[in-house]
Amino acid sequence: MSSAKPVLISGAGLGGLLLAQSLRSHRIPFKLYERDDGSSRSQGYRIRISVDGLNAVEQVLGPARYERFRAGCTDLGAGKIEAIDALTMQAKPLAQPGNQGGDRVGPPGGRDVVGVDRAFLRKTLFEGIEEATVFGAQVVGYALQEGGVVARFAEGTTSPVGFLLVGADGVRSVITKQLTKGALKVYDTGARAIHGCSPVGAFEGLGTGVFSIRDDTREGGRIAVITNTMRKEETPSFGWVLVGSPGSFSAPNDDFSVTGKAAADLSRQLTARWHDRLRPIFEEQIDDEAVFLKMSTSSPDGVTEWDNEPRVTLIGDAVHAMTPAGGVGANTALKDAAFLGRLLAGAGGWKEGLTAEYEQEMRAYASANVKMSFERASRLFTIRELTKAI
Ligand SMILES: Cc1cc2nc3c(=O)[nH]c(=O)nc-3n(C[C@H](O)[C@H](O)[C@H](O)COP(=O)(O)OP(=O)(O)OC[C@H]3O[C@@H](n4cnc5c(N)ncnc54)[C@H](O)[C@@H]3O)c2cc1C
């Protein structure tokens, strides 16, 4: 190894955790800093993991741990989405030409798609790296030093010197802001969402799979629920996202810190005319789990260029925020983590040009995914313009 200094990772989300696992398996020292205190995070919704994510997790965890992870996932077949009319429960015809294969979850690939509880995935990726993780550590920036970099924390302290800093701190990344000098922006699509969680019994009889339940009768524009459901014996509850076209609804006063009952009640109100078989999803939901979300995206024109800094780079939503449409955000974050981990292992640590090589290849596949996700979101929710950077 070129250095006994660690890799510093800001953010223990899916990307940061998988990168840490990769470094651990290659015996490269690292420190993982997470802003949250680690006590509890309401991240219980199920996400869909397809070919990129599954390949990345398998490659990093190895066969035995991968099999254990896979046993905790639900098969969603080839990822086809069942589109249903929310008022009549009839199957919806596919609206767009060029979509004859049906709406799909994630990019086409040789592997099937699985649904996984986000909390379970995080727990799996946390195993074995506990001692190298610091919770309650809010990174506010970094400072370059001769042969390394330090992370700066909110309380005014700094990390030990690392040979590389990786910003894995999500859509509002402070590392991104400093590294790209504000060039890499996140845009508000205007579409709004409520994420909720309901007992599995509320959807019983409707089957398992990925559903897009659409209501095109509202004046303000389409609203739709996207959910993947599973059998009762697999989980007591399931997550769903109610997404609305720009102008269809928002958080009270557009205040996204309002959560819980206010969000749950708005979802009940919006779906009050929906079919009787669907109403229990909203009536029986767990109010505390409901949150308002903005649907944001990086530039659909591609991941913006910035001047490469050999000692600092970015993975996941920090560099390519995507709408939930297409189900590729987490998959791409996991792919970044496995790829960067592989490059670091191949170099035996850090080497000149490593972050530039990573960024060049990541920019190509991530740009394609941001574009695909944005196009799907635009088609589904009539997004006309990207208003302001957030
Ligand atoms: C409702 C919804 C459904 C989705 N469904 C899917 C899906 O089905 N499939 C899919 O592929 N993707 C999906 N996504 C997208 C996916 O969740 C994200 O792309 C993915 O979580 C990105 O991972 P990440 O590690 O880059 O960031 P995150 O998971 O956001 O993790 C960032 C971490 O950094 C921490 N952090 C932030 N700031 C700081 C700081 N200053 N200092 C230290 N730590 C910090 C945060 O607390 C967090 O733990 C969905 C997203 C949403 C909102």
Coordinates of C-alpha atoms and ligand atoms in Angstrom, one line a residue:
M1 CA 0.0 0.0 0.0
S2 CA 1.3 3.5 -0.9
S3 CA 0.3 5.0 2.4
A4 CA -0.8 4.2 5.9
K5 CA -3.1 7.2 5.8
P6 CA -6.8 6.4 5.6
V7 CA -9.4 7.1 2.9
L8 CA -11.8 9.6 4.5
I9 CA -15.4 9.1 3.5
S10 CA -18.1 11.7 4.2
G11 CA -21.5 10.1 4.5
A12 CA -22.6 6.6 5.5
G13 CA -25.4 6.2 3.0
L14 CA -25.5 3.3 0.5
G15 CA -22.5 4.5 -1.5
G16 CA -20.3 5.4 1.4
L17 CA -21.0 2.1 3.1
L18 CA -20.3 -0.1 0.1
L19 CA -17.0 1.8 -0.6
A20 CA -16.0 1.2 3.0
Q21 CA -16.7 -2.5 2.6
S22 CA -14.6 -2.6 -0.5
L23 CA -11.7 -0.8 1.2
R24 CA -12.0 -3.2 4.2
S25 CA -11.8 -6.2 1.9
H26 CA -8.7 -4.9 0.3
R27 CA -7.1 -3.9 3.7
I28 CA -7.0 -0.2 2.8
P29 CA -7.5 1.9 5.9
F30 CA -10.5 4.2 6.0
K31 CA -12.6 6.4 8.3
L32 CA -16.3 6.9 7.6
Y33 CA -17.9 10.0 9.0
E34 CA -21.7 10.2 9.3
R35 CA -23.7 13.3 10.3
D36 CA -26.6 11.3 11.9
D37 CA -26.2 10.0 15.4
G38 CA -26.9 6.4 14.3
S39 CA -29.7 5.9 16.7
S40 CA -32.6 5.7 14.2
R41 CA -33.3 6.7 10.6
S42 CA -36.6 6.5 9.0
Q43 CA -35.3 5.0 5.8
G44 CA -37.5 2.0 5.9
Y45 CA -38.8 2.2 2.3
R46 CA -38.1 -0.5 -0.1
I47 CA -35.8 0.3 -3.0
R48 CA -35.4 -1.7 -6.2
I49 CA -32.0 -3.0 -7.0
S50 CA -31.2 -4.1 -10.5
V51 CA -28.2 -5.3 -12.4
D52 CA -25.7 -2.5 -11.5
G53 CA -26.5 -2.6 -7.8
L54 CA -26.5 -6.4 -7.6
N55 CA -23.3 -6.7 -9.4
A56 CA -21.6 -4.1 -7.2
V57 CA -22.9 -5.7 -4.0
E58 CA -21.8 -9.2 -5.1
Q59 CA -18.4 -8.0 -6.2
V60 CA -17.7 -6.2 -2.9
L61 CA -19.2 -8.6 -0.4
G62 CA -18.2 -11.8 -2.0
P63 CA -20.3 -14.9 -2.6
A64 CA -21.2 -16.0 1.0
R65 CA -22.2 -12.6 2.2
Y66 CA -24.0 -11.8 -1.1
E67 CA -26.1 -14.9 -0.7
R68 CA -27.2 -13.8 2.7
F69 CA -28.1 -10.4 1.4
R70 CA -29.9 -11.9 -1.6
A71 CA -32.0 -14.1 0.7
G72 CA -33.4 -11.0 2.4
C73 CA -34.6 -9.5 -0.9
T74 CA -37.9 -10.0 -2.8
D75 CA -37.7 -11.1 -6.4
L76 CA -39.5 -8.6 -8.7
G77 CA -38.9 -10.7 -11.8
A78 CA -37.7 -8.8 -14.9
G79 CA -38.8 -5.5 -13.2
K80 CA -41.9 -4.9 -15.3
I81 CA -44.3 -2.3 -13.7
E82 CA -48.0 -3.0 -13.6
A83 CA -49.8 0.2 -14.4
I84 CA -53.3 0.5 -12.8
D85 CA -56.0 3.2 -13.0
A86 CA -56.5 4.4 -9.5
L87 CA -60.2 5.0 -9.9
T88 CA -61.3 1.9 -11.8
M89 CA -58.5 -0.6 -11.0
Q90 CA -58.2 -1.4 -14.7
A91 CA -54.8 -2.0 -16.2
K92 CA -53.6 1.2 -17.8
P93 CA -52.6 1.1 -21.5
L94 CA -49.0 2.1 -22.0
A95 CA -49.1 5.7 -22.9
Q96 CA -45.9 6.2 -24.8
P97 CA -44.7 4.8 -28.2
G98 CA -41.4 3.1 -27.9
N99 CA -42.6 1.6 -24.6
Q100 CA -43.9 -1.7 -26.0
G101 CA -42.0 -3.8 -23.6
G102 CA -43.9 -2.2 -20.8
D103 CA -42.6 0.3 -18.2
R104 CA -39.6 -1.2 -16.5
V105 CA -37.8 -0.7 -13.3
G106 CA -34.2 0.3 -13.9
P107 CA -32.2 -0.3 -17.1
P108 CA -32.6 -3.5 -19.0
G109 CA -30.0 -6.0 -17.9
G110 CA -29.3 -9.7 -17.7
R111 CA -30.2 -9.8 -14.0
D112 CA -33.6 -9.7 -12.4
V113 CA -34.7 -6.8 -10.2
V114 CA -35.1 -7.2 -6.4
G115 CA -36.9 -5.2 -3.8
V116 CA -35.0 -4.7 -0.6
D117 CA -35.7 -2.8 2.6
R118 CA -33.3 0.1 2.7
A119 CA -32.7 -0.4 6.4
F120 CA -31.8 -4.0 5.8
L121 CA -29.4 -3.1 3.0
R122 CA -27.8 -0.5 5.3
K123 CA -27.4 -3.0 8.1
T124 CA -25.9 -5.5 5.8
L125 CA -23.4 -3.0 4.5
F126 CA -22.5 -1.8 8.0
E127 CA -21.4 -5.2 9.3
G128 CA -17.7 -5.3 10.1
I129 CA -17.0 -1.6 9.6
E130 CA -18.5 -0.4 12.9
E131 CA -15.2 0.5 14.5
A132 CA -14.1 2.7 11.6
T133 CA -17.4 4.7 11.6
V134 CA -17.9 7.9 13.5
F135 CA -21.5 9.0 14.0
G136 CA -22.6 12.5 14.8
A137 CA -19.7 13.8 12.7
Q138 CA -21.0 16.6 10.4
V139 CA -18.5 17.3 7.7
V140 CA -18.5 21.0 6.6
G141 CA -15.6 21.0 4.2
Y142 CA -12.0 20.0 3.7
A143 CA -8.5 21.4 3.5
L144 CA -5.7 20.1 1.3
Q145 CA -2.4 19.4 2.8
E146 CA 1.0 18.2 1.4
G147 CA 0.3 14.6 0.3
G148 CA -3.2 14.5 1.7
V149 CA -6.4 16.0 2.8
V150 CA -8.4 16.6 6.1
A151 CA -12.1 16.8 6.6
R152 CA -13.4 19.7 8.7
F153 CA -16.2 19.2 11.1
A154 CA -19.0 21.4 12.3
E155 CA -17.6 21.7 15.8
G156 CA -14.4 23.1 14.5
T157 CA -12.2 20.0 14.7
T158 CA -10.5 18.2 11.8
S159 CA -10.0 14.5 10.9
P160 CA -6.6 12.9 10.7
V161 CA -4.8 13.4 7.4
G162 CA -6.2 11.0 4.7
F163 CA -4.7 10.2 1.4
L164 CA -8.1 10.7 -0.3
L165 CA -11.5 12.2 0.7
V166 CA -14.6 10.8 -0.9
G167 CA -17.8 12.9 -0.7
A168 CA -20.6 10.4 -0.3
D169 CA -22.8 12.8 1.5
G170 CA -25.9 12.8 -0.7
V171 CA -27.8 15.4 -2.7
R172 CA -26.8 18.4 -0.6
S173 CA -23.1 17.5 -0.4
V174 CA -20.8 20.1 1.1
I175 CA -17.9 18.4 -0.5
T176 CA -19.5 18.7 -3.9
K177 CA -20.0 22.4 -3.4
Q178 CA -16.4 23.0 -2.4
L179 CA -14.8 20.7 -4.9
T180 CA -16.8 21.9 -8.0
K181 CA -17.0 25.5 -6.8
G182 CA -20.8 25.4 -7.2
A183 CA -20.6 24.1 -10.8
L184 CA -22.5 20.9 -10.0
K185 CA -26.0 22.0 -9.3
V186 CA -29.2 20.2 -8.2
Y187 CA -32.4 21.3 -9.8
D188 CA -36.0 21.3 -8.5
T189 CA -38.3 19.6 -11.1
G190 CA -41.4 21.0 -9.4
A191 CA -42.8 17.5 -8.9
R192 CA -43.6 16.7 -5.3
A193 CA -43.9 13.5 -3.4
I194 CA -45.1 11.9 -0.2
H195 CA -43.4 8.8 1.0
G196 CA -45.5 6.7 3.2
C197 CA -45.6 3.3 4.9
S198 CA -48.6 1.0 5.4
P199 CA -49.2 -2.5 6.8
V200 CA -48.9 -5.2 4.2
G201 CA -52.5 -6.2 4.9
A202 CA -53.7 -2.9 3.4
F203 CA -52.6 -4.1 0.0
E204 CA -53.5 -7.7 0.4
G205 CA -55.2 -9.4 -2.5
L206 CA -53.6 -7.0 -5.0
G207 CA -50.6 -9.3 -5.5
T208 CA -46.9 -8.7 -5.3
G209 CA -44.7 -6.9 -7.8
V210 CA -44.1 -3.3 -8.8
F211 CA -47.2 -1.1 -9.2
S212 CA -47.7 2.3 -10.7
I213 CA -51.3 3.4 -9.6
R214 CA -52.2 6.4 -11.7
D215 CA -54.9 9.1 -11.3
D216 CA -55.2 11.3 -14.4
T217 CA -58.5 13.0 -13.4
R218 CA -57.1 15.7 -11.2
E219 CA -57.1 19.3 -12.5
G220 CA -53.6 20.0 -11.1
G221 CA -52.1 17.2 -13.1
R222 CA -51.3 13.5 -12.7
I223 CA -50.7 11.9 -9.3
A224 CA -49.5 8.4 -9.0
V225 CA -48.4 5.9 -6.4
I226 CA -45.4 3.8 -7.0
T227 CA -44.8 0.8 -4.8
N228 CA -43.3 -2.6 -4.8
T229 CA -45.2 -5.0 -2.6
M230 CA -44.4 -8.4 -1.1
R231 CA -45.8 -11.3 0.8
K232 CA -47.0 -10.8 4.4
E233 CA -44.5 -13.4 5.7
E234 CA -41.6 -11.3 4.3
T235 CA -42.4 -8.0 6.0
P236 CA -45.2 -6.4 8.1
S237 CA -45.2 -3.2 6.2
F238 CA -44.4 -1.7 2.8
G239 CA -43.3 1.7 1.6
W240 CA -44.9 3.7 -1.3
V241 CA -44.3 7.0 -2.9
L242 CA -47.1 9.3 -4.0
V243 CA -45.7 11.5 -6.7
G244 CA -47.5 14.5 -8.2
S245 CA -46.9 16.6 -11.3
P246 CA -45.7 20.1 -10.8
G247 CA -48.5 22.2 -9.3
S248 CA -50.6 19.1 -8.2
F249 CA -49.7 19.4 -4.5
S250 CA -47.0 20.5 -2.1
A251 CA -46.1 20.5 1.6
P252 CA -47.9 23.2 3.6
N253 CA -46.3 26.5 2.6
D254 CA -43.8 24.4 0.7
D255 CA -42.2 23.7 4.0
F256 CA -40.6 20.3 3.7
S257 CA -39.7 20.0 7.4
V258 CA -43.4 19.3 8.1
T259 CA -43.7 15.6 8.2
G260 CA -45.8 12.9 9.9
K261 CA -49.6 13.3 10.2
A262 CA -49.7 16.4 8.0
A263 CA -48.1 14.5 5.1
A264 CA -50.3 11.4 5.8
D265 CA -53.5 13.4 5.9
L266 CA -52.6 15.1 2.6
S267 CA -52.1 11.7 1.0
R268 CA -55.5 10.6 2.3
Q269 CA -57.1 13.8 0.9
L270 CA -55.5 13.4 -2.5
T271 CA -56.6 9.8 -2.9
A272 CA -60.1 10.2 -1.3
R273 CA -61.8 9.2 -4.6
W274 CA -59.6 6.3 -5.4
H275 CA -60.9 2.7 -5.6
D276 CA -62.1 1.1 -2.4
R277 CA -59.5 -1.6 -2.7
L278 CA -56.7 1.0 -2.7
R279 CA -58.1 3.3 0.1
P280 CA -56.7 1.2 3.0
I281 CA -53.2 1.9 1.8
F282 CA -53.7 5.5 2.9
E283 CA -56.2 5.1 5.6
E284 CA -54.2 2.5 7.5
Q285 CA -50.8 4.0 6.9
I286 CA -48.4 4.6 9.8
D287 CA -48.7 8.4 10.2
D288 CA -45.2 8.9 11.8
E289 CA -43.5 7.5 8.7
A290 CA -45.0 10.0 6.2
V291 CA -42.7 12.6 4.8
F292 CA -42.9 15.2 2.0
L293 CA -40.2 15.1 -0.7
K294 CA -39.1 17.3 -3.5
M295 CA -38.2 15.6 -6.7
S296 CA -34.9 16.9 -7.7
T297 CA -32.3 16.1 -10.3
S298 CA -28.8 16.9 -11.4
S299 CA -28.6 18.4 -14.9
P300 CA -30.1 16.0 -17.4
D301 CA -27.5 17.2 -19.9
G302 CA -24.8 15.2 -18.1
V303 CA -22.6 15.3 -15.0
T304 CA -20.9 18.7 -15.2
E305 CA -17.1 18.8 -15.6
W306 CA -15.0 20.4 -12.8
D307 CA -11.2 20.7 -12.4
N308 CA -10.1 17.4 -11.1
E309 CA -8.5 17.4 -7.6
P310 CA -6.5 14.3 -7.2
R311 CA -7.1 14.0 -3.4
V312 CA -10.9 14.5 -3.4
T313 CA -13.7 12.9 -5.4
L314 CA -17.5 12.2 -5.2
I315 CA -19.8 9.2 -5.4
G316 CA -23.6 8.7 -5.5
D317 CA -26.2 11.4 -5.1
A318 CA -23.5 13.8 -4.2
V319 CA -22.4 13.8 -7.9
H320 CA -25.5 12.7 -9.7
A321 CA -28.9 13.3 -8.0
M322 CA -31.7 11.5 -9.8
T323 CA -35.5 11.4 -9.6
P324 CA -36.9 8.1 -8.1
A325 CA -38.3 7.4 -11.6
G326 CA -36.3 4.5 -13.2
G327 CA -35.1 3.3 -9.9
V328 CA -31.4 3.9 -10.7
G329 CA -30.1 6.4 -8.0
A330 CA -29.0 3.8 -5.5
N331 CA -27.9 1.4 -8.2
T332 CA -25.5 4.0 -9.6
A333 CA -24.2 5.0 -6.1
L334 CA -23.4 1.3 -5.5
K335 CA -21.7 1.0 -8.9
D336 CA -19.6 4.1 -8.2
A337 CA -18.5 2.7 -4.8
A338 CA -17.5 -0.7 -6.2
F339 CA -15.7 0.9 -9.1
L340 CA -13.7 3.4 -7.0
G341 CA -12.9 0.6 -4.5
R342 CA -11.6 -1.5 -7.4
L343 CA -9.4 1.3 -8.7
L344 CA -7.9 2.0 -5.2
A345 CA -7.3 -1.7 -4.7
G346 CA -5.6 -2.0 -8.1
A347 CA -3.3 0.9 -7.2
G348 CA -2.6 -0.4 -3.7
G349 CA -3.9 2.8 -2.3
W350 CA -3.7 6.2 -4.0
K351 CA -1.9 7.1 -7.3
E352 CA -1.7 10.2 -9.5
G353 CA -4.5 10.2 -12.0
L354 CA -6.7 7.7 -10.1
T355 CA -9.6 10.1 -9.3
A356 CA -9.5 11.5 -12.9
E357 CA -9.8 8.0 -14.3
Y358 CA -12.7 7.2 -12.0
E359 CA -14.5 10.5 -12.8
Q360 CA -14.2 10.1 -16.5
E361 CA -15.8 6.7 -16.6
M362 CA -18.4 7.5 -13.8
R363 CA -19.4 10.6 -15.8
A364 CA -20.3 8.5 -18.8
Y365 CA -22.5 5.9 -17.2
A366 CA -24.0 8.3 -14.5
S367 CA -24.9 10.9 -17.1
A368 CA -26.9 8.3 -19.1
N369 CA -28.7 7.2 -15.9
V370 CA -29.6 10.8 -14.9
K371 CA -30.9 11.5 -18.4
M372 CA -33.0 8.3 -18.4
S373 CA -34.4 8.9 -15.0
F374 CA -35.3 12.5 -15.9
E375 CA -36.9 11.5 -19.1
R376 CA -39.1 9.0 -17.4
A377 CA -40.1 11.5 -14.7
S378 CA -40.9 14.1 -17.3
R379 CA -43.0 11.6 -19.2
L380 CA -44.9 10.4 -16.2
F381 CA -45.3 13.8 -14.5
T382 CA -45.1 16.4 -17.3
I383 CA -42.1 18.2 -16.0
R384 CA -41.6 21.2 -18.3
E385 CA -38.7 23.1 -16.8
L386 CA -36.1 22.9 -14.1
T387 CA -36.7 26.0 -12.0
K388 CA -34.1 26.8 -9.4
A389 CA -31.1 25.1 -8.0
I390 CA -31.5 23.9 -4.4
Ligands
LIG1 C1 -38.6 7.8 -2.3 C2 -37.4 7.3 -3.0 C3 -37.4 6.1 -3.6 C4 -36.2 5.7 -4.3 N1 -36.2 4.4 -4.9 C5 -35.1 4.0 -5.5 C6 -35.0 2.7 -6.1 O1 -36.0 2.0 -6.1 N2 -33.9 2.3 -6.7 C7 -32.8 3.1 -6.7 O2 -31.7 2.7 -7.3 N3 -32.7 4.3 -6.1 C8 -33.9 4.8 -5.5 N4 -33.9 6.0 -4.9 C9 -32.6 6.8 -4.9 C10 -31.7 6.4 -3.8 O3 -32.3 6.4 -2.5 C11 -30.5 7.3 -3.7 O4 -30.0 7.5 -5.0 C12 -29.4 6.7 -2.9 O5 -29.8 6.6 -1.5 C13 -28.1 7.5 -3.0 O6 -27.1 7.0 -2.1 P1 -25.9 7.9 -1.5 O7 -25.1 7.0 -0.7 O8 -25.3 8.6 -2.6 O9 -26.7 9.0 -0.7 P2 -27.6 8.9 0.6 O10 -28.2 7.5 0.7 O11 -28.4 10.1 0.6 O12 -26.5 9.0 1.8 C14 -25.9 10.2 2.2 C15 -25.4 10.0 3.6 O13 -24.6 11.2 3.9 C16 -24.9 11.7 5.2 N5 -24.6 13.1 5.2 C17 -25.2 14.1 4.5 N6 -24.5 15.3 4.8 C18 -23.5 15.0 5.6 C19 -22.4 15.7 6.1 N7 -22.3 17.0 5.9 N8 -21.5 15.1 6.9 C20 -21.5 13.7 7.1 N9 -22.5 13.0 6.6 C21 -23.5 13.6 5.8 C22 -26.4 11.4 5.3 O14 -26.9 11.5 6.6 C23 -26.5 10.1 4.6 O15 -26.4 9.0 5.5 C24 -35.0 6.5 -4.3 C25 -35.1 7.7 -3.6 C26 -36.2 8.2 -3.0 C27 -36.2 9.5 -2.4

